[in-house]
Tab-separated table of C-alpha atoms in Angstrom:
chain	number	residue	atom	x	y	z
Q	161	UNK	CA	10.353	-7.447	4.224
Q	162	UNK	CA	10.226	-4.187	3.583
Q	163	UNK	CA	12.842	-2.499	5.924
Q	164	UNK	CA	11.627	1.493	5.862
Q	165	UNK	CA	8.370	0.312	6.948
Q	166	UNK	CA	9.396	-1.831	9.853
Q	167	UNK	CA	12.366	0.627	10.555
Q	168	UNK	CA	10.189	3.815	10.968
Q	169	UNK	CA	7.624	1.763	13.470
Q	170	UNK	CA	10.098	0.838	15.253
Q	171	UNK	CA	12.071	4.225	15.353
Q	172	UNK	CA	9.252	5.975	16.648
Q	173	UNK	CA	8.033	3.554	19.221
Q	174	UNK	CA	11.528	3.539	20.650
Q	175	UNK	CA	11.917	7.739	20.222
Q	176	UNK	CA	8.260	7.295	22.438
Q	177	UNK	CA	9.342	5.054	24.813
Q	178	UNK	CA	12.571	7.005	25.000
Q	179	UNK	CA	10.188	10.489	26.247
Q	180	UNK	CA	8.498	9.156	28.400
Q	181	UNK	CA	10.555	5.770	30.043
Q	182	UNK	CA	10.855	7.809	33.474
Q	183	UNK	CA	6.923	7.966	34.072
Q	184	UNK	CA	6.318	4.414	31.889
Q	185	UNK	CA	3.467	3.661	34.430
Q	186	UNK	CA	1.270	6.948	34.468
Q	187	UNK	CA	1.129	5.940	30.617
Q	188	UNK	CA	-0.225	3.019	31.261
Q	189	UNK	CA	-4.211	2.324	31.542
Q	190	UNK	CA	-6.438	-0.929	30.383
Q	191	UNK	CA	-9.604	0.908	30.036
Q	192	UNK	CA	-8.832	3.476	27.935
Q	193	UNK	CA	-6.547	1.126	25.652
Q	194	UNK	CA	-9.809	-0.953	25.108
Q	195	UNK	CA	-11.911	2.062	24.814
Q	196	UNK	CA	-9.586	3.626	22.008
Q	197	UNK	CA	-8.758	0.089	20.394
Q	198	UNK	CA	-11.984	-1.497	20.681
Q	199	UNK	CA	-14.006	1.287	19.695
Q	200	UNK	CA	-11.579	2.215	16.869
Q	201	UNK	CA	-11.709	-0.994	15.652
Q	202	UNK	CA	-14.912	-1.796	15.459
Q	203	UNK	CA	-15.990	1.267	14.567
Q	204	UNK	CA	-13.694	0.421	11.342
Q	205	UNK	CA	-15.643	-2.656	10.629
Q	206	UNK	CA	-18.658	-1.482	10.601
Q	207	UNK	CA	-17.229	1.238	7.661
Q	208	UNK	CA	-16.104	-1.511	5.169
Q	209	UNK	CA	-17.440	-4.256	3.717
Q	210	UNK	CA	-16.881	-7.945	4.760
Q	211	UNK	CA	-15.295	-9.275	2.189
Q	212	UNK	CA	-12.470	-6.157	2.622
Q	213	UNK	CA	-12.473	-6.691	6.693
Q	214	UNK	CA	-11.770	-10.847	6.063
Q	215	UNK	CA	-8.685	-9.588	3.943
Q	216	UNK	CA	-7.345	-7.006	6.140
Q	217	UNK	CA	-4.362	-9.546	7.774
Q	218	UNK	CA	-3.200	-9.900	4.024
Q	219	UNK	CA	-3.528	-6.138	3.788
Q	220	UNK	CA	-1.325	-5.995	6.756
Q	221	UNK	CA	1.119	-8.277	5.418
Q	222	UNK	CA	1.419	-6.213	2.258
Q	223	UNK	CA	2.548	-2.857	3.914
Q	224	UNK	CA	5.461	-4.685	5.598
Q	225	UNK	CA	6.311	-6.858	2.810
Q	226	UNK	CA	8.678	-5.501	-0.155
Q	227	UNK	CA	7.794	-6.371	-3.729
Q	228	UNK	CA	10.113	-7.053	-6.155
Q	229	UNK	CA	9.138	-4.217	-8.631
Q	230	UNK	CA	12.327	-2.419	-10.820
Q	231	UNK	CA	10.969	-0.709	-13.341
Q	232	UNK	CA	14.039	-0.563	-15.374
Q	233	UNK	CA	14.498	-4.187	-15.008
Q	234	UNK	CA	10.453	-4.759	-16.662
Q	235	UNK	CA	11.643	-2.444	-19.282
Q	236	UNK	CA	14.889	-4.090	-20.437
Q	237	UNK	CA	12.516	-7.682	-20.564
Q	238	UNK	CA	9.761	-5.555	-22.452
Q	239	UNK	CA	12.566	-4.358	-24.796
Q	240	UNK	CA	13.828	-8.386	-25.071
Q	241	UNK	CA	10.417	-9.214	-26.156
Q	242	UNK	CA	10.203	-6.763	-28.752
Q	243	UNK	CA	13.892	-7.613	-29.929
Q	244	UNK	CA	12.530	-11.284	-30.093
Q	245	UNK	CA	9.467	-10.377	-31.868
Q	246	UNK	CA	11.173	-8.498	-34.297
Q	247	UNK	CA	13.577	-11.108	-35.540
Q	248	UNK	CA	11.506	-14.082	-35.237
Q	249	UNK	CA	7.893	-12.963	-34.954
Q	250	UNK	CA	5.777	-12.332	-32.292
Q	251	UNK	CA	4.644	-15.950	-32.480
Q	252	UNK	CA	8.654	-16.692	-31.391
Q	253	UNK	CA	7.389	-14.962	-27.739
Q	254	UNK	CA	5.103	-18.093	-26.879
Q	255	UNK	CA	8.291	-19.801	-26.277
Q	256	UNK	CA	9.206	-17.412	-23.237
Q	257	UNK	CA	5.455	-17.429	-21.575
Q	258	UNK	CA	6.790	-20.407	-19.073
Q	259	UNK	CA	9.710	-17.986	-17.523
Q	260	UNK	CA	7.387	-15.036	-16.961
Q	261	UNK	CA	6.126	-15.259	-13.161
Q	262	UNK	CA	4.277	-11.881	-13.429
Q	263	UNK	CA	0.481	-12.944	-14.495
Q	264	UNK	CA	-0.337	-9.740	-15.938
Q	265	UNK	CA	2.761	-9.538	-18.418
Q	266	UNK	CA	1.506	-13.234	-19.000
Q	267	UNK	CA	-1.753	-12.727	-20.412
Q	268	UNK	CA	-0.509	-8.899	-22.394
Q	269	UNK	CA	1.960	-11.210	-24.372
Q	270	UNK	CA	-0.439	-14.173	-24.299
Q	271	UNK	CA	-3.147	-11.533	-26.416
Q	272	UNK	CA	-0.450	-10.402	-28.413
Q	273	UNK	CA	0.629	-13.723	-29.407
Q	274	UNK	CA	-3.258	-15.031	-30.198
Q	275	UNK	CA	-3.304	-11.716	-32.126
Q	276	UNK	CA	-6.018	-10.230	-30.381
Q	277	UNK	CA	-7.463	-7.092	-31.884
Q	278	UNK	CA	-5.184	-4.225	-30.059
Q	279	UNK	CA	-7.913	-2.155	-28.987
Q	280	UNK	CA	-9.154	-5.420	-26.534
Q	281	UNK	CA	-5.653	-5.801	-25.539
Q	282	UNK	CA	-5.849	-2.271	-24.124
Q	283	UNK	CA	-9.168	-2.262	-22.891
Q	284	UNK	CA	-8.550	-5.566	-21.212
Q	285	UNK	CA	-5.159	-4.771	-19.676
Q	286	UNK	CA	-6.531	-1.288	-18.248
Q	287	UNK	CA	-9.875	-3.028	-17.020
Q	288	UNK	CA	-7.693	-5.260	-14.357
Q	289	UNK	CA	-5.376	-2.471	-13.898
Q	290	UNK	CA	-8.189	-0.324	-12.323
Q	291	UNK	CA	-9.617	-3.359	-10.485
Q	292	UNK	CA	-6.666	-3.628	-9.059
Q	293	UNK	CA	-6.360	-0.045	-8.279
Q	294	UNK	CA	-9.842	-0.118	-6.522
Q	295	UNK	CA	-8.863	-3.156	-4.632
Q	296	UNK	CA	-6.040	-0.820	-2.954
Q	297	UNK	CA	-8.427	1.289	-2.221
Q	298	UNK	CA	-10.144	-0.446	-0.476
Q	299	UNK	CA	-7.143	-1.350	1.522
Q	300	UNK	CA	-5.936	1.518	2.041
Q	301	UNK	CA	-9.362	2.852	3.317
Q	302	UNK	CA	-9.579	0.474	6.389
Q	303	UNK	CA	-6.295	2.139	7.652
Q	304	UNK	CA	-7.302	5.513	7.070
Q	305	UNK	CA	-10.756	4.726	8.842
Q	306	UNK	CA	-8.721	3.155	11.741
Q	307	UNK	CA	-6.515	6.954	11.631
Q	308	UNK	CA	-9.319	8.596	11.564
Q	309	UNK	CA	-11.723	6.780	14.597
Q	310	UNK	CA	-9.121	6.226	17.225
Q	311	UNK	CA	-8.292	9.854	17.624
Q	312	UNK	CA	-12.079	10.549	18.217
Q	313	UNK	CA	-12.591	7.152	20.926
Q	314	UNK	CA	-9.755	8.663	22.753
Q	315	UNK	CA	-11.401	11.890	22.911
Q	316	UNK	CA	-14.649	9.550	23.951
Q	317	UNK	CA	-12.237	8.388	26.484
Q	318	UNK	CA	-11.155	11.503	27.858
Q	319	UNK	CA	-14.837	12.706	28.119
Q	320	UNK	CA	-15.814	9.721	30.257
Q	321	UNK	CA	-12.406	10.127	32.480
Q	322	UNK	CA	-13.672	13.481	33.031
Q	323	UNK	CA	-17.091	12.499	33.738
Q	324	UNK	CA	-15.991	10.592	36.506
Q	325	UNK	CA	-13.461	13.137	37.883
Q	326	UNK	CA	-16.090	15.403	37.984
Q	327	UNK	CA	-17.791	12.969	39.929
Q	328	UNK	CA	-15.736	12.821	42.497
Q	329	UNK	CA	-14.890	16.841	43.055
Q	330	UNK	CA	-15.164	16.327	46.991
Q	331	UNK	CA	-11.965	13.925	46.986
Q	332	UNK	CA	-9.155	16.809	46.030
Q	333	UNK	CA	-6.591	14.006	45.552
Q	334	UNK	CA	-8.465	11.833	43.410
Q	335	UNK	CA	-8.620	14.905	40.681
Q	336	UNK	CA	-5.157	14.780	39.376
Q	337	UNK	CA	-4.771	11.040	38.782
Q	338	UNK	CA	-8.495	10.418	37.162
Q	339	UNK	CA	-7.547	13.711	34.799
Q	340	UNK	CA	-4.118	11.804	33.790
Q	341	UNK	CA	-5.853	8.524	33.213
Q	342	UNK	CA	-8.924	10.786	30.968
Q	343	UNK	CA	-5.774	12.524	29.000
Q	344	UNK	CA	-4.128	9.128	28.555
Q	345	UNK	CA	-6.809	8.015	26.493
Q	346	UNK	CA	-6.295	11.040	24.087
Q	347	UNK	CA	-2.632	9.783	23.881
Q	348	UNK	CA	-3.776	6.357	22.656
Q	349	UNK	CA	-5.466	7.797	20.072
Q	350	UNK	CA	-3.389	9.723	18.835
Q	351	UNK	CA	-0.557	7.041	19.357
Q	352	UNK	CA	-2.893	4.567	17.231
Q	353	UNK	CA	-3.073	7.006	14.119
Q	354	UNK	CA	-0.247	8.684	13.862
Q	355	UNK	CA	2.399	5.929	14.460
Q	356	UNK	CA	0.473	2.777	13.013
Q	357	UNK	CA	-2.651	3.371	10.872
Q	358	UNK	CA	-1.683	6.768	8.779
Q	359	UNK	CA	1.703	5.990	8.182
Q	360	UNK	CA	0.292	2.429	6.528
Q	361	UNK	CA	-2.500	4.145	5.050
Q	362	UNK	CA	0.384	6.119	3.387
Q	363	UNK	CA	2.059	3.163	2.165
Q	364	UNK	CA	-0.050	1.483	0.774
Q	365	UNK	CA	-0.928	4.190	-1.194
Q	366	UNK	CA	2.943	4.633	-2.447
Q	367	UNK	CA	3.179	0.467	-2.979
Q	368	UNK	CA	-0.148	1.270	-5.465
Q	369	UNK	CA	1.226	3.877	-7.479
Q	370	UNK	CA	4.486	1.972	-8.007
Q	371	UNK	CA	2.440	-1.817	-9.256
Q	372	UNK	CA	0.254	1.015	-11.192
Q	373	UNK	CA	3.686	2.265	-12.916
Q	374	UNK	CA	4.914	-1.300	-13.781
Q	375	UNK	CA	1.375	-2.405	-14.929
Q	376	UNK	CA	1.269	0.548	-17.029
Q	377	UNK	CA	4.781	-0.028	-18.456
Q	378	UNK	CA	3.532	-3.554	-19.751
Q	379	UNK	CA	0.576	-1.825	-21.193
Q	380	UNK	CA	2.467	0.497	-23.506
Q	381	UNK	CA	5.111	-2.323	-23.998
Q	382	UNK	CA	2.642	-5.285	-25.069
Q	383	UNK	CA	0.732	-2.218	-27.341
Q	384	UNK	CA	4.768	-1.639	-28.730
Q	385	UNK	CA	5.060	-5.150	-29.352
Q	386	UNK	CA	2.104	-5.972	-31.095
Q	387	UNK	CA	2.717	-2.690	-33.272
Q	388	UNK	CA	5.569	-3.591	-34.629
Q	389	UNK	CA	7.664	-0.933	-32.181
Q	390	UNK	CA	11.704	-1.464	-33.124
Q	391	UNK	CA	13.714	-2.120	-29.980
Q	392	UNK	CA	14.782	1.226	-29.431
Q	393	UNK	CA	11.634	3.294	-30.123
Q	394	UNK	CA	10.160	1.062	-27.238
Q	395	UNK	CA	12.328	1.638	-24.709
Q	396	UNK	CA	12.132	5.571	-25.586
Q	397	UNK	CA	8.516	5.095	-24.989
Q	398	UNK	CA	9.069	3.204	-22.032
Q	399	UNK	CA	11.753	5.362	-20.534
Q	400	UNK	CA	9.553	7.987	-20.115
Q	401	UNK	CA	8.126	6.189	-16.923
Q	402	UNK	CA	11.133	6.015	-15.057
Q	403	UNK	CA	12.833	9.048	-13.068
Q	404	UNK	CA	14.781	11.757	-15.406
Q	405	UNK	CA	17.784	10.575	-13.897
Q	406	UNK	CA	17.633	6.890	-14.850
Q	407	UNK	CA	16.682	6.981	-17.915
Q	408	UNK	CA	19.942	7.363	-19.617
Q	409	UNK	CA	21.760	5.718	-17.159
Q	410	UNK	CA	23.376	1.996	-18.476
């Protein structure tokens, strides 16, 4: 699991609960929660296609869930291969296909082994990596339509609490408590964007760039390979997709 995720939901639900645990109840209103979470919601779905909305529990499931992604790990195997290739010939790789669990490493070497023309190695490798980057997209879209509609249902909230507070102008002690409930839908809203949707939206988006990083480090390494790359030119090559401060670091 991945623990900042679930750590910062849960921080600021308890720093919430925290400001406002002496008045828990005025904070507290079914309408407006279905109003703000029905409306945002569906207001979502009817934004993205079908085929995105039947995926978006596996969508959830990939914001809280950590992948095991080290850069500088995929280089050091890229840099294996090469060593491999070098002393035995890239046709020695086909005996290490079976260990490799990533798919897309699978299939670079795979090409490289078949010797497949390089040019259709790259073009094939950077087809699926932008599919894949479009299929983030996507996901990362229904969270920042969900961010972006429950801010304006609680506003459609507040209008209709007002609405019927205005309604009722010749009962003086009915204003305060129907303009509380009309604000509290605002607070939803608000509540729904900025402390679930955005912050996923945002992740998401960070979990993308780093599988884009490690697809594109098999990219340059399978093109290395196939080349003819010695050890230690490929991992210079490599190295330049890691952080300044890792790269020289053992």
């Amino acid at each position: 699991m991945d623990v900042t995720t679930i750590g910062g939901f849960l921080l600021a639900i308890v720093m919430i609960f925290m400001a406002i645990s002496g008045g828990l109840t005025n904070f507290i209103d079914t309408p407006s929660l279905l109003i703000v979470i029905g409306g945002g919601l569906a207001a979502t779905a009817m934004s993205i296609p079908l085929m995105t909305l039947k995926r978006v529990g596996g969508i959830l499931g990939a914001a809280f869930r950590e992948r095991n992604t080290n850069a500088k790990v995929l280089i050091q195997t890229m840099v294996k291969f090469s060593e491999i290739a070098r002393r035995d010939g890239i046709l020695a790789l086909e005996g290490a296909l079976d260990e490799i669990e990533d798919e897309f490493l699978k299939n670079g070497i795979q090409m490289a082994i078949d010797g497949t023309d390089p040019d259709v190695i790259s073009d094939t490798l950077s087809s699926d990596l932008e599919q894949m980057q479009n299929r983030h997209a996507n996901c990362k879209a229904v969270f920042e339509l969900l961010g972006k509609y429950a801010p304006a249902y609680g506003m459609i909230g507040t209008l209709v609490g007002l609405i019927l507070m205005l309604a009722e102008l010749d009962d003086p002690a009915s204003i305060a408590p129907n303009m509380a409930v009309a604000l509290v839908t605002t607070f939803y809203g608000a509540l729904v964007a900025n402390v679930f949707a955005l912050p996923l939206a945002d992740k998401l988006d960070k979990k993308n760039q780093q599988e884009s990083i490690s697809k594109e480090i098999v990219i340059s390494g399978v093109m290395g390979i196939q080349s003819g790359d010695s050890p230690r030119v490929l991992e210079q090559k490599l190295s330049i997709f890691l952080p300044p401060d890792l790269r020289s670091a053992e």
